[in-house]
Amino acid sequence: MDKLSASPRIREALSSMKVESYLDAILHIPYRYEDFSLTPFKADYEDKERIVIYGKLASNVRVARFSHRDCTRFAFHATNGGFFNVEAWNRSYLGSFLKPGENYTLSGIYDKKRNVLSMLNLTKGEVSKEEALRPIYHLVDPIKQKSFQNLVAKAFEKVGMIETLVPEEFCHKYRLLDKKEALYRLHFPRNREDIRQGKRYLKYEEALLFELRCSLIRDLNKKIQKRRIVPIDREEVKSLIRNLDYKLTGDQKRALGEIINDMDGTSPMYRLLQGDVGSGKTLVAALACYANYTRGRQSALLAPTDTLARQHYENLTKLFEHTSVKVSLLTGAFKGSERQSVLDDLIEMQTDIVVGTHALFSKGVEYAALGLVVIDEQHKFGVNQRSALMGKGDDADLILMSATPIPRTLALTVFGDLDISTIREFPGGKRKVATSLLSTSDIKVQEKIKEAISSDHRVYIVAPEIESKANKGRHNSVKEVKALYERLYPGKVALLHGQMDAEAKQAALICFKMGISPILVATSLIEVGIDVKEANLMVVYEPTHFSLSSLHQLRGRIGRSGEEAEFLLLNDEEEENEKLKPLLESEDGFEIAEADLRLRGPGEVAGTRQAGLPDLAFSSILEDFKVFEAAREDAKAILLEKNNAAFDKIKEAAKEKMEDISLA
Ligand code: ADP
Ligand code: MG
């Protein structure tokens, strides 16, 4: 193949954009388009309106120089009417480029107050309708937009055929262009529709490959054979369950059943255990650890914070009090001999279950027989951290826990290569948390807080950010709210946010738990797993700052004793109240997540954005969710059918980059 450019500098720049061939250039699609369609003449343009005009210079070009920048000014007469004072920053070259009497097309932002058009772009002559949409590429210096477009034009002449990977029946079903045509239209669009159609093909192809890969990985995982299988002693697990102070809920039983079956299976388990906060996932995980213990293996329970790890450790210690299971704790706070002794116990099989934070997969931590890894709040951990911990075991089974209920359709796409167990039911029936919307100044707010404190309850006060950003005109940052409450309730207010160090956080939580400071002002940090039974009131400032799922998570922090609790959303922007309505109407985390999915898109469903989404070139699982849903069904059909050459072709293509999204 001939060189993309004669200049080594350009070739180097292209190469840093991963453009090594003509096909690469074609696959480097514009990230946006500049629209040069003329703006119809108006007597009165809006402030900050983007305007495109065609016409002639109507004055000399003057350049004013300042210390770091310069401003070029001229008057412009638009052919379809109107004179404009134009200014352009740092484009002094315009002085020699612009010629009186010549025609130009110019785009700019209109500043109404000063009656000035601030120039964005300018080209010689009239832009024809067909060329009105100019592609803009991400480029590396010294490559210019125009020269890259020329390269792409040449590339289309040189490449010959570009294979349309999507099998014809699906192209037909969704009325997709063929791939070369799709790409061509993205580079040389005649109108918006060309761009839309071009993208439709690329998104679908990518989604289909992604879904195929997920299914293939899942199949591969199921084919991995565990080297030794010691069956779980189910009778022993049942006997522990019988001795609990309470009965498992139906959902808990079902989830545990699914887990134990997987663990007894011939290939390692990859299972997501999802359920609302307080639905009793941790207990299910603990029982899975016990099941693992009955087959002579160790379990590691990984939590995202020290506080949570400690909490789990205490709960597990209590749960296994009357058994011979040995539970230990390992966090980053463990140093020297203390840490060493935990490590020794692990390698000498003196520990059956270790609970901890990142420290669990740090160097030097070795297990005698790690057989089960449980990851709480899985979205707080990356894929690499998961595999680091899995790597310390031998055919270890994996449970990922998530307290952010993700609608099933979304979960299947986001966690394409996992099996899913879901807990919907709450132990002890429905929570009694009343949710209401109030204005910030409503006197009921302070009345309720006073009442809670005087009856020895705890109050969470949540605000959106640690410090107010000066430009936003808000005054409800955590620090400001803390100051306000400190004045109202001197000495009774603790503070908790992510910028505090671990010790200060721990101290704040202890003071709160013990009632020394019955009010805790915090960021949504408390969304995750904090368990203070005495808390029966939560007040949220600026609730619209949070997604519904996040608010629902926050709500899950109160009423944990089974007593009645209140969740107060302080919202002063009445027109926003509508958005918060699903919270007033439903207590089911899945329904609320569905509402987020519907109203605000999958990106707003808490936990999905952090779920370790794959990096895709043309599509996004969150924005193009519907495409992925369709592609998932199609992938299933493709994998089921044998002896179809078109299907085989895309299957092979899917296999090529499989390790990119593989789980462990
Ligand atoms: P999650 O991890 O899903 O947030 P937990 O497992 O921490 O929920 O359970 C929340 C609380 O409910 C804990 O105090 C736990 O002991 C209790 N619990 C769990 N399962 C049951 C049950 N079946 N019956 C009664 N209480 C339960
Ligand atoms: Mg939990």
XYZ file of C-alpha atoms and ligand atoms in Angstrom:
692
model
C 0.000 0.000 0.000
C 1.284 3.451 -0.740
C 2.061 5.874 2.020
C -0.719 7.930 3.542
C 1.370 11.045 3.281
C 4.691 12.077 1.818
C 5.601 13.939 4.977
C 7.096 11.919 7.845
C 5.724 14.461 10.318
C 2.189 13.959 9.060
C 2.642 10.198 9.023
C 3.808 10.299 12.594
C 0.832 12.407 13.629
C -1.544 10.053 11.830
C 0.072 7.124 13.473
C -0.462 8.654 16.900
C -4.147 8.819 15.957
C -3.904 5.104 15.129
C -4.390 5.876 11.455
C -1.903 3.647 9.644
C -3.869 2.692 6.563
C -6.557 4.063 4.274
C -9.088 1.914 6.059
C -8.020 3.385 9.401
C -8.566 6.861 7.981
C -12.054 5.888 6.912
C -12.791 4.435 10.326
C -11.684 7.683 11.954
C -15.082 9.280 11.808
C -15.886 12.917 12.665
C -16.784 13.523 16.281
C -19.068 16.410 15.368
C -20.223 18.539 12.454
C -20.164 22.227 11.879
C -23.368 23.323 10.230
C -22.945 25.993 7.562
C -26.606 26.138 6.534
C -27.523 29.809 6.285
C -29.584 31.267 9.110
C -32.808 32.834 7.768
C -32.776 36.613 8.099
C -34.357 38.009 11.229
C -34.677 41.587 12.461
C -33.872 40.436 15.940
C -31.448 37.582 16.698
C -31.364 35.937 20.089
C -28.506 36.548 22.445
C -25.860 33.779 22.082
C -27.598 32.471 18.960
C -25.330 30.776 16.450
C -25.736 32.474 13.104
C -24.453 31.567 9.654
C -24.399 34.336 7.075
C -23.201 34.720 3.513
C -22.065 38.036 2.110
C -19.283 40.584 1.648
C -16.876 42.610 3.713
C -18.315 46.041 4.377
C -15.290 47.710 5.966
C -11.559 47.506 6.351
C -10.127 44.829 8.582
C -8.602 46.219 11.800
C -6.490 44.225 14.220
C -6.171 45.310 17.852
C -3.296 43.723 19.759
C -3.323 43.000 23.478
C -0.588 41.409 25.541
C -1.594 37.788 24.965
C -4.191 37.959 22.267
C -5.407 40.000 19.391
C -8.802 40.894 18.046
C -9.680 41.281 14.391
C -12.712 43.455 13.650
C -14.626 44.180 10.480
C -18.141 44.934 9.284
C -19.957 42.379 7.159
C -22.901 42.764 4.836
C -25.056 39.653 4.620
C -26.648 39.069 1.225
C -29.951 38.029 2.721
C -30.056 41.201 4.792
C -28.336 42.824 7.722
C -25.013 44.383 8.661
C -22.908 42.749 11.307
C -20.004 43.952 13.358
C -17.763 40.937 13.510
C -14.883 40.241 15.853
C -12.512 37.303 15.782
C -9.996 36.552 18.495
C -6.455 35.454 17.732
C -6.911 35.270 14.005
C -4.809 38.167 12.870
C -4.112 36.254 9.639
C -7.628 37.246 8.568
C -6.210 40.686 7.787
C -4.389 39.365 4.752
C -6.910 36.647 3.912
C -10.044 38.772 3.662
C -10.430 40.807 0.471
C -12.993 43.568 0.055
C -15.555 42.630 -2.566
C -15.107 38.865 -2.183
C -17.893 36.618 -0.869
C -17.626 34.566 2.304
C -19.718 32.329 4.469
C -19.258 33.035 8.129
C -20.535 31.489 11.332
C -20.538 33.143 14.719
C -22.237 33.646 18.034
C -24.387 36.725 18.343
C -23.827 38.956 21.367
C -27.003 40.943 21.646
C -25.890 43.457 24.251
C -22.917 44.620 22.239
C -24.533 43.909 18.883
C -21.452 41.990 17.787
C -21.055 38.674 16.008
C -18.205 36.717 17.533
C -16.764 34.702 14.680
C -16.386 30.925 14.859
C -15.563 29.969 11.320
C -15.198 31.427 7.884
C -14.894 30.023 4.390
C -14.504 31.569 0.983
C -17.540 31.668 -1.240
C -20.978 30.306 -0.747
C -21.333 26.939 0.914
C -23.623 24.769 -1.125
C -26.405 22.949 0.588
C -24.661 19.624 0.023
C -21.552 20.840 1.775
C -23.249 22.679 4.596
C -22.369 20.033 7.139
C -18.639 20.125 7.708
C -17.160 17.187 9.553
C -14.867 18.013 12.441
C -12.310 15.381 13.392
C -10.192 14.797 16.428
C -6.780 15.427 14.925
C -3.212 15.690 16.060
C -0.995 18.629 15.095
C -0.037 19.507 12.384
C -2.900 17.804 10.547
C -5.615 20.215 9.478
C -9.308 19.439 9.112
C -9.278 20.133 5.400
C -6.258 17.983 4.681
C -7.643 15.093 6.682
C -10.850 15.280 4.733
C -8.852 15.147 1.519
C -7.049 12.098 2.810
C -10.371 10.426 3.579
C -11.669 11.215 0.093
C -8.570 9.607 -1.389
C -8.919 6.661 0.988
C -12.396 5.911 -0.327
C -10.949 5.680 -3.848
C -8.156 3.395 -2.741
C -9.720 0.940 -0.316
C -11.981 -0.985 -2.604
C -14.513 -3.041 -0.750
C -15.281 -2.678 2.944
C -16.936 -5.727 4.314
C -20.393 -5.279 5.818
C -20.112 -7.531 8.848
C -23.741 -7.323 9.836
C -25.513 -10.245 8.152
C -27.815 -9.166 5.392
C -31.017 -10.256 7.089
C -30.328 -7.875 9.951
C -29.354 -5.037 7.612
C -32.671 -5.652 5.955
C -34.591 -5.921 9.209
C -33.302 -2.570 10.507
C -32.964 -0.944 7.081
C -29.249 -0.362 7.565
C -26.892 0.967 4.917
C -23.998 -1.189 3.885
C -20.861 -0.393 5.806
C -18.941 1.481 3.146
C -21.914 3.649 2.340
C -22.513 4.308 6.039
C -18.921 5.424 6.506
C -18.992 7.539 3.371
C -22.042 9.421 4.528
C -20.498 10.109 7.891
C -17.502 11.735 6.217
C -19.430 13.466 3.449
C -22.948 14.046 4.703
C -25.430 15.876 2.526
C -27.758 16.353 5.450
C -28.420 15.320 9.038
C -30.178 12.190 7.919
C -26.995 10.907 6.271
C -25.198 11.247 9.576
C -27.971 9.507 11.423
C -28.074 6.599 8.993
C -24.313 6.287 8.946
C -24.171 6.111 12.695
C -27.031 3.654 12.834
C -25.026 1.072 10.955
C -21.846 1.515 12.973
C -23.633 1.455 16.299
C -25.542 -1.655 15.443
C -22.478 -3.506 14.170
C -20.574 -2.617 17.312
C -23.453 -3.583 19.582
C -23.891 -6.886 17.802
C -20.193 -7.721 18.095
C -20.284 -6.754 21.755
C -23.279 -8.924 22.527
C -21.800 -11.831 20.592
C -18.606 -11.530 22.591
C -20.496 -11.448 25.883
C -22.333 -14.632 24.986
C -19.197 -16.318 23.746
C -17.327 -15.447 26.928
C -20.181 -16.733 28.972
C -20.086 -20.006 27.079
C -16.333 -20.212 27.479
C -16.585 -19.589 31.212
C -19.069 -22.391 31.457
C -16.677 -24.697 29.680
C -13.834 -24.106 32.149
C -13.519 -27.217 34.254
C -12.777 -26.890 37.937
C -9.819 -29.063 38.790
C -11.232 -30.533 41.975
C -14.764 -30.523 43.178
C -15.580 -31.135 46.796
C -19.322 -31.017 47.242
C -20.856 -28.589 49.682
C -22.325 -30.140 52.792
C -25.853 -28.893 52.262
C -27.141 -30.418 55.473
C -24.662 -28.405 57.462
C -25.692 -25.200 55.685
C -29.342 -25.968 56.369
C -28.627 -26.595 60.000
C -26.923 -23.208 60.334
C -29.939 -21.586 58.679
C -32.282 -23.361 61.085
C -30.350 -21.930 63.989
C -30.654 -18.331 62.837
C -32.830 -15.979 64.895
C -35.010 -15.453 61.853
C -36.216 -17.168 58.710
C -34.711 -16.477 55.304
C -37.000 -14.686 52.891
C -38.119 -16.575 49.811
C -35.810 -14.526 47.618
C -32.879 -15.144 49.932
C -33.492 -18.884 49.776
C -33.740 -18.837 46.021
C -30.574 -16.760 45.624
C -28.648 -18.989 48.010
C -29.913 -22.046 46.155
C -28.685 -20.636 42.849
C -25.325 -19.838 44.389
C -24.837 -23.235 45.970
C -25.808 -24.993 42.752
C -23.272 -22.927 40.853
C -20.591 -23.624 43.419
C -21.237 -27.332 43.148
C -21.106 -27.075 39.382
C -18.188 -28.090 37.221
C -17.199 -24.562 36.142
C -16.474 -21.504 38.299
C -19.405 -19.329 39.290
C -19.727 -15.776 38.010
C -22.822 -14.443 39.646
C -24.213 -11.020 40.366
C -26.295 -10.855 43.521
C -28.396 -7.755 43.357
C -30.988 -6.400 45.722
C -31.989 -3.248 47.443
C -30.142 -2.008 50.480
C -31.300 -4.020 53.466
C -32.755 -6.838 51.412
C -30.352 -9.217 53.093
C -27.694 -9.834 50.457
C -24.896 -9.852 52.965
C -26.530 -12.673 54.843
C -26.834 -14.679 51.639
C -23.172 -14.033 50.902
C -22.228 -15.028 54.429
C -24.115 -18.293 54.034
C -22.316 -18.875 50.740
C -19.051 -18.409 52.650
C -20.277 -20.986 55.095
C -21.127 -23.376 52.275
C -17.625 -22.814 50.963
C -16.254 -23.578 54.415
C -18.062 -26.915 54.450
C -16.078 -27.942 51.383
C -12.840 -26.958 53.055
C -12.154 -23.716 51.212
C -11.473 -20.144 52.311
C -13.594 -17.131 51.416
C -12.622 -13.510 50.908
C -15.213 -10.778 51.321
C -14.126 -7.517 49.756
C -15.725 -4.219 50.769
C -15.076 -0.756 49.315
C -14.373 1.065 52.578
C -12.765 0.378 55.958
C -16.024 1.172 57.680
C -17.981 -1.341 55.658
C -15.323 -4.005 56.024
C -15.384 -3.577 59.781
C -19.170 -3.737 59.804
C -19.207 -6.950 57.780
C -16.510 -8.383 60.006
C -18.556 -7.715 63.122
C -21.710 -9.167 61.594
C -19.950 -12.291 60.379
C -18.172 -12.827 63.656
C -21.518 -12.739 65.373
C -23.188 -14.974 62.816
C -20.511 -17.647 63.186
C -20.138 -17.279 66.945
C -21.310 -20.785 67.701
C -19.568 -22.479 64.818
C -15.928 -23.295 64.280
C -15.621 -20.827 61.405
C -12.741 -18.412 61.939
C -13.277 -14.917 60.613
C -10.565 -12.296 60.338
C -10.262 -8.712 59.205
C -7.647 -7.096 56.965
C -7.661 -3.454 55.954
C -5.073 -0.918 54.889
C -4.891 0.211 58.506
C -3.225 -3.064 59.482
C 0.532 -2.647 59.626
C 3.582 -4.558 60.761
C 3.108 -7.554 63.012
C -0.649 -7.136 63.171
C -0.868 -7.493 59.423
C 1.689 -10.273 59.357
C -0.287 -12.333 61.806
C -3.433 -12.068 59.625
C -1.364 -13.112 56.611
C 0.164 -16.058 58.466
C -3.267 -17.286 59.474
C -4.434 -17.108 55.886
C -1.618 -19.168 54.453
C -1.720 -21.623 57.339
C -5.452 -22.170 56.898
C -6.137 -20.715 60.330
C -8.664 -18.334 58.778
C -11.782 -19.485 56.958
C -13.224 -16.138 55.997
C -11.283 -12.934 55.609
C -13.125 -9.654 55.359
C -11.322 -6.595 54.106
C -10.671 -3.790 51.704
C -8.186 -3.458 48.832
C -5.626 -4.901 51.238
C -7.069 -8.329 50.400
C -5.494 -8.407 46.984
C -2.311 -6.511 47.763
C 1.078 -8.121 47.289
C 2.138 -10.638 49.876
C -1.393 -11.727 50.700
C -1.627 -15.439 50.005
C -4.315 -17.928 50.668
C -4.034 -21.611 51.509
C -7.221 -22.500 49.648
C -9.247 -19.561 48.390
C -12.450 -20.965 46.934
C -14.924 -18.072 47.013
C -14.571 -14.364 46.412
C -17.416 -12.059 47.359
C -17.256 -8.450 46.243
C -19.620 -6.052 47.947
C -20.658 -2.876 46.114
C -19.024 -4.354 43.073
C -19.202 -1.145 41.050
C -16.603 0.397 43.329
C -14.019 -2.002 41.974
C -12.464 -2.275 38.562
C -12.101 -5.412 36.534
C -8.378 -5.493 37.297
C -8.949 -5.480 41.017
C -11.436 -8.289 40.647
C -8.998 -10.402 38.714
C -6.173 -9.619 41.135
C -8.218 -11.146 43.908
C -9.533 -14.032 41.801
C -5.958 -14.804 40.832
C -5.145 -15.618 44.434
C -7.523 -18.532 44.331
C -7.645 -21.740 42.408
C -10.828 -22.028 40.337
C -12.447 -19.664 42.815
C -16.154 -18.927 42.564
C -17.193 -15.293 42.374
C -20.155 -13.380 43.753
C -20.512 -9.717 42.884
C -22.959 -7.853 45.076
C -24.752 -4.723 44.051
C -27.154 -2.697 46.137
C -28.069 -0.558 43.187
C -30.909 -2.410 41.591
C -30.447 -2.345 37.870
C -33.434 -3.208 35.705
C -33.040 -6.673 34.305
C -32.892 -5.563 30.699
C -30.097 -3.177 31.517
C -28.253 -5.626 33.762
C -28.226 -8.229 31.013
C -26.448 -5.790 28.766
C -24.137 -4.201 31.280
C -23.254 -7.512 32.922
C -23.588 -9.568 29.790
C -21.234 -12.270 30.957
C -22.668 -12.823 34.433
C -25.515 -14.858 35.848
C -27.847 -12.806 37.983
C -29.672 -13.512 41.244
C -32.086 -10.879 42.407
C -33.563 -10.210 45.834
C -36.650 -8.043 45.751
C -38.325 -8.947 49.011
C -37.348 -7.300 52.271
C -36.950 -9.290 55.447
C -39.789 -8.380 57.764
C -41.917 -7.081 54.920
C -42.005 -3.557 53.632
C -39.934 -0.808 55.132
C -41.910 1.960 56.742
C -40.256 5.013 55.302
C -42.533 7.954 54.497
C -41.176 10.212 51.793
C -42.212 13.847 51.438
C -41.287 16.906 49.465
C -40.896 20.150 51.399
C -39.371 23.536 50.817
C -36.087 24.308 52.543
C -37.704 26.844 54.853
C -40.670 24.704 55.882
C -40.882 24.792 59.687
C -41.760 21.099 59.728
C -38.173 20.297 58.855
C -36.717 21.623 62.065
C -39.651 20.319 64.101
C -39.017 16.825 62.881
C -35.310 17.055 63.512
C -35.916 18.265 67.089
C -38.400 15.501 67.654
C -36.016 12.846 66.379
C -33.191 14.066 68.568
C -35.333 14.293 71.659
C -36.472 10.698 71.195
C -32.840 9.587 70.935
C -32.912 8.924 67.215
C -30.302 9.878 64.651
C -30.699 12.258 61.756
C -28.853 12.210 58.443
C -28.600 15.466 56.560
C -27.386 15.069 53.006
C -26.129 17.807 50.734
C -24.858 17.508 47.183
C -21.302 18.755 47.278
C -18.536 19.351 49.775
C -18.055 23.001 48.925
C -20.299 25.300 46.911
C -18.948 26.227 43.556
C -19.049 29.997 43.618
C -20.534 30.287 40.153
C -23.576 28.162 40.820
C -25.327 30.461 43.259
C -26.135 27.538 45.559
C -25.494 27.634 49.249
C -26.276 24.134 50.279
C -22.867 22.548 50.289
C -22.056 20.082 53.025
C -19.795 22.612 54.712
C -22.415 25.342 54.660
C -25.163 23.056 55.858
C -22.879 21.813 58.614
C -22.264 25.395 59.742
C -25.999 26.090 59.718
C -26.835 23.065 61.847
C -23.940 23.656 64.174
C -25.538 27.022 64.977
C -28.943 25.421 65.518
C -27.691 22.406 67.458
C -24.295 23.329 68.902
C -22.029 20.401 69.620
C -24.460 17.860 68.196
C -23.407 17.770 64.573
C -20.887 15.445 62.965
C -19.510 15.811 59.459
C -18.727 13.125 56.905
C -17.407 13.491 53.388
C -14.962 11.893 51.018
C -12.135 14.325 51.563
C -11.784 13.427 55.242
C -9.192 10.850 56.231
C -10.241 7.388 57.322
C -9.760 8.076 61.022
C -11.829 11.246 61.020
C -14.591 9.436 59.136
C -14.536 6.580 61.600
C -14.682 9.030 64.528
C -17.619 10.899 63.008
C -19.525 7.663 62.505
C -18.865 6.452 66.021
C -20.045 9.760 67.507
C -23.128 9.534 65.359
C -23.879 5.920 66.220
C -23.420 6.521 69.928
C -25.555 9.635 69.863
C -22.824 12.018 70.935
C -23.604 13.865 67.746
C -27.093 12.776 66.739
C -26.954 14.755 63.509
C -24.675 13.705 60.672
C -24.202 16.105 57.797
C -22.797 14.196 54.854
C -22.420 13.819 51.127
C -23.994 10.861 49.390
C -21.017 8.902 50.710
C -23.474 7.423 53.205
C -25.331 5.896 50.278
C -23.061 2.911 50.585
C -23.759 0.403 53.270
C -23.656 2.396 56.499
C -25.871 0.756 59.068
C -27.093 2.845 62.015
C -30.278 1.352 63.340
C -31.258 4.430 65.365
C -31.463 6.633 62.271
C -35.085 7.300 61.407
C -34.907 10.669 59.672
C -33.034 11.826 56.611
C -33.155 15.313 55.150
C -31.798 15.864 51.636
C -30.851 19.288 50.325
C -31.115 19.848 46.580
C -32.468 16.410 45.831
C -32.632 17.042 42.090
C -28.858 17.002 42.100
C -29.060 13.229 42.646
C -30.495 10.539 40.423
C -33.624 8.822 41.673
C -31.696 5.625 42.240
C -29.166 7.471 44.372
C -31.912 9.049 46.427
C -33.471 5.662 46.827
C -30.160 4.294 48.047
C -29.962 7.110 50.560
C -33.472 6.373 51.721
C -32.382 2.823 52.395
C -30.131 4.095 55.177
C -33.042 4.899 57.489
C -35.710 2.865 59.223
C -33.373 -0.090 59.469
C -34.671 -1.043 62.901
C -38.135 -1.654 61.465
C -39.474 1.481 63.121
C -41.209 4.163 61.111
C -38.888 6.591 59.407
C -39.116 9.780 57.375
C -37.293 10.864 54.263
C -37.557 14.584 53.539
C -36.606 16.026 50.180
C -36.046 19.764 50.396
C -36.693 21.195 47.002
C -37.304 24.865 46.303
C -37.562 24.587 42.542
C -41.184 23.632 42.228
C -41.055 22.847 38.542
C -38.605 20.093 39.410
C -40.965 18.368 41.827
C -42.407 16.281 39.044
C -39.048 14.580 38.518
C -38.945 13.422 42.117
C -42.393 11.899 41.992
C -41.394 8.274 41.381
C -39.764 8.329 44.811
C -43.001 9.375 46.461
C -44.919 6.737 44.598
C -42.720 3.701 44.887
C -40.487 1.982 47.395
C -39.262 -0.653 45.009
C -35.699 0.049 43.954
C -36.225 -1.739 40.672
C -39.212 0.410 39.792
C -37.236 3.512 40.627
C -34.307 2.360 38.577
C -36.750 1.773 35.713
C -37.957 5.344 36.138
C -34.383 6.616 35.916
C -33.894 4.444 32.874
C -37.019 5.833 31.247
C -36.769 9.475 32.269
C -33.079 10.101 32.281
C -31.493 7.211 30.443
C -29.419 4.286 31.625
C -26.502 6.511 32.627
C -28.551 7.800 35.510
C -29.321 4.407 36.942
C -26.951 4.391 39.873
C -24.178 1.922 39.494
C -24.368 1.398 35.769
C -21.960 4.119 34.832
C -19.368 2.675 37.177
C -20.133 -0.881 36.261
C -16.948 -1.089 34.267
C -18.534 -0.246 30.957
C -16.513 -1.229 27.936
C -14.870 1.430 25.880
C -16.594 1.350 22.522
C -15.728 3.383 19.463
C -19.073 4.299 17.933
C -21.694 3.560 20.530
C -22.328 3.720 24.217
C -24.260 1.106 26.127
C -25.911 3.882 28.047
C -26.876 6.161 25.206
C -27.657 3.486 22.667
C -29.232 1.119 25.081
C -32.102 0.172 22.768
C -29.653 -0.824 20.058
C -27.858 -3.111 22.486
C -31.116 -4.667 23.582
C -32.002 -5.518 20.009
C -28.471 -6.704 19.307
C -28.584 -9.034 22.290
C -31.584 -10.843 20.860
C -29.961 -10.996 17.436
C -26.732 -12.336 18.915
C -28.685 -15.142 20.512
C -30.223 -16.065 17.177
C -26.842 -15.947 15.453
C -25.234 -18.233 18.004
C -28.029 -20.754 17.798
C -27.904 -21.166 14.060
C -25.334 -23.442 12.488
C -24.181 -23.551 8.866
C -24.801 -19.953 7.972
C -21.758 -18.402 6.322
C -22.725 -14.813 7.135
C -23.293 -15.708 10.767
C -19.993 -17.576 10.939
C -18.194 -14.549 9.582
C -19.431 -12.201 12.283
C -18.895 -14.858 14.949
C -15.250 -15.076 13.930
C -14.965 -11.292 14.017
C -16.448 -11.288 17.511
C -13.901 -13.818 18.715
C -11.023 -11.660 17.586
C -11.187 -9.075 20.308
C -12.749 -11.099 23.024
C -10.166 -10.599 25.746
C -10.999 -6.890 25.742
C -14.178 -7.411 27.641
C -13.466 -10.652 29.416
C -14.381 -10.635 33.060
C -11.668 -12.208 35.117
P -27.939 -5.792 52.372
O -26.539 -6.324 52.393
O -28.744 -6.334 51.250
O -28.007 -4.307 52.442
P -28.073 -7.023 54.917
O -27.704 -8.419 54.601
O -27.047 -6.144 55.536
O -28.688 -6.315 53.653
O -29.379 -7.094 55.814
C -29.937 -5.954 56.401
C -30.367 -6.294 57.801
O -31.425 -7.243 57.794
C -29.255 -6.890 58.616
O -29.307 -6.339 59.910
C -29.579 -8.370 58.621
O -29.129 -8.993 59.810
C -31.082 -8.390 58.561
N -31.617 -9.559 57.880
C -31.133 -10.135 56.761
N -31.916 -11.164 56.377
C -32.920 -11.227 57.258
C -34.061 -12.090 57.422
N -34.315 -13.067 56.560
N -34.879 -11.842 58.450
C -34.641 -10.851 59.306
N -33.601 -10.022 59.229
C -32.742 -10.201 58.224
Mg -24.880 -4.454 52.193
